[in-house]
Amino acid sequence: MSARLVLAMMVTVFLGACEAGSPPPDTPDDEPDWVELSTGKSCAKAVVACGPGNCASRIDNQCKEPVTCDLEIECICRALTGEEGPAKATAGEMTILAGEQDGLLAKVICDSGDVLATIARTVHCY
């Protein structure tokens, strides 16, 4: 299976499917959908929301000690030539004190082109 097909499938699962005739959402259209993502530590909870070329995460450190976390995202970019390919970015590591909450932001820049899809790959805490 090609990487592009796998990424497209993950984006579809990530965004979910809308049912016909479902009621409109209670939140405005510009409010992001926050989705839980595993951090690798059961006591550190993370939610992420993505827009074109960027993702934000909110991390709640319920651990008894500080945790250091990083956010990795991936985009599919389309160049002006029509060629498509992946681009990745990380937020960089951030240490969050025990009992505290903080956020990470990662942004991909598609050189001379458009962002077709963006997903959060991982929030890794240790």
PDB file of N, CA and C in Angstrom, residues 33-38 45-48:
ATOM      1  N   ASP A  33     -12.218  20.465  16.201  1.00  0.00           N
ATOM      2  CA  ASP A  33     -12.612  19.209  16.828  1.00  0.00           C
ATOM      3  C   ASP A  33     -11.397  18.653  17.554  1.00  0.00           C
ATOM      4  N   TRP A  34     -11.476  18.557  18.875  1.00  0.00           N
ATOM      5  CA  TRP A  34     -10.381  18.018  19.676  1.00  0.00           C
ATOM      6  C   TRP A  34     -10.553  16.507  19.772  1.00  0.00           C
ATOM      7  N   VAL A  35      -9.483  15.777  19.493  1.00  0.00           N
ATOM      8  CA  VAL A  35      -9.500  14.317  19.470  1.00  0.00           C
ATOM      9  C   VAL A  35      -8.423  13.810  20.424  1.00  0.00           C
ATOM     10  N   GLU A  36      -8.769  12.794  21.229  1.00  0.00           N
ATOM     11  CA  GLU A  36      -7.782  12.206  22.137  1.00  0.00           C
ATOM     12  C   GLU A  36      -6.710  11.472  21.353  1.00  0.00           C
ATOM     13  N   LEU A  37      -5.483  11.575  21.837  1.00  0.00           N
ATOM     14  CA  LEU A  37      -4.359  10.873  21.229  1.00  0.00           C
ATOM     15  C   LEU A  37      -3.494  10.337  22.354  1.00  0.00           C
ATOM     16  N   SER A  38      -3.100   9.079  22.264  1.00  0.00           N
ATOM     17  CA  SER A  38      -2.274   8.460  23.296  1.00  0.00           C
ATOM     18  C   SER A  38      -0.916   9.140  23.378  1.00  0.00           C
ATOM     19  N   LYS A  45      -2.589  12.910  29.637  1.00  0.00           N
ATOM     20  CA  LYS A  45      -3.683  12.879  28.659  1.00  0.00           C
ATOM     21  C   LYS A  45      -3.481  13.988  27.634  1.00  0.00           C
ATOM     22  N   ALA A  46      -3.737  13.671  26.364  1.00  0.00           N
ATOM     23  CA  ALA A  46      -3.564  14.673  25.303  1.00  0.00           C
ATOM     24  C   ALA A  46      -4.767  14.676  24.378  1.00  0.00           C
ATOM     25  N   VAL A  47      -5.139  15.874  23.939  1.00  0.00           N
ATOM     26  CA  VAL A  47      -6.113  16.048  22.870  1.00  0.00           C
ATOM     27  C   VAL A  47      -5.451  16.916  21.811  1.00  0.00           C
ATOM     28  N   VAL A  48      -5.803  16.664  20.546  1.00  0.00           N
ATOM     29  CA  VAL A  48      -5.218  17.426  19.439  1.00  0.00           C
ATOM     30  C   VAL A  48      -6.325  17.916  18.509  1.00  0.00           C
TER      31      VAL A  48
END
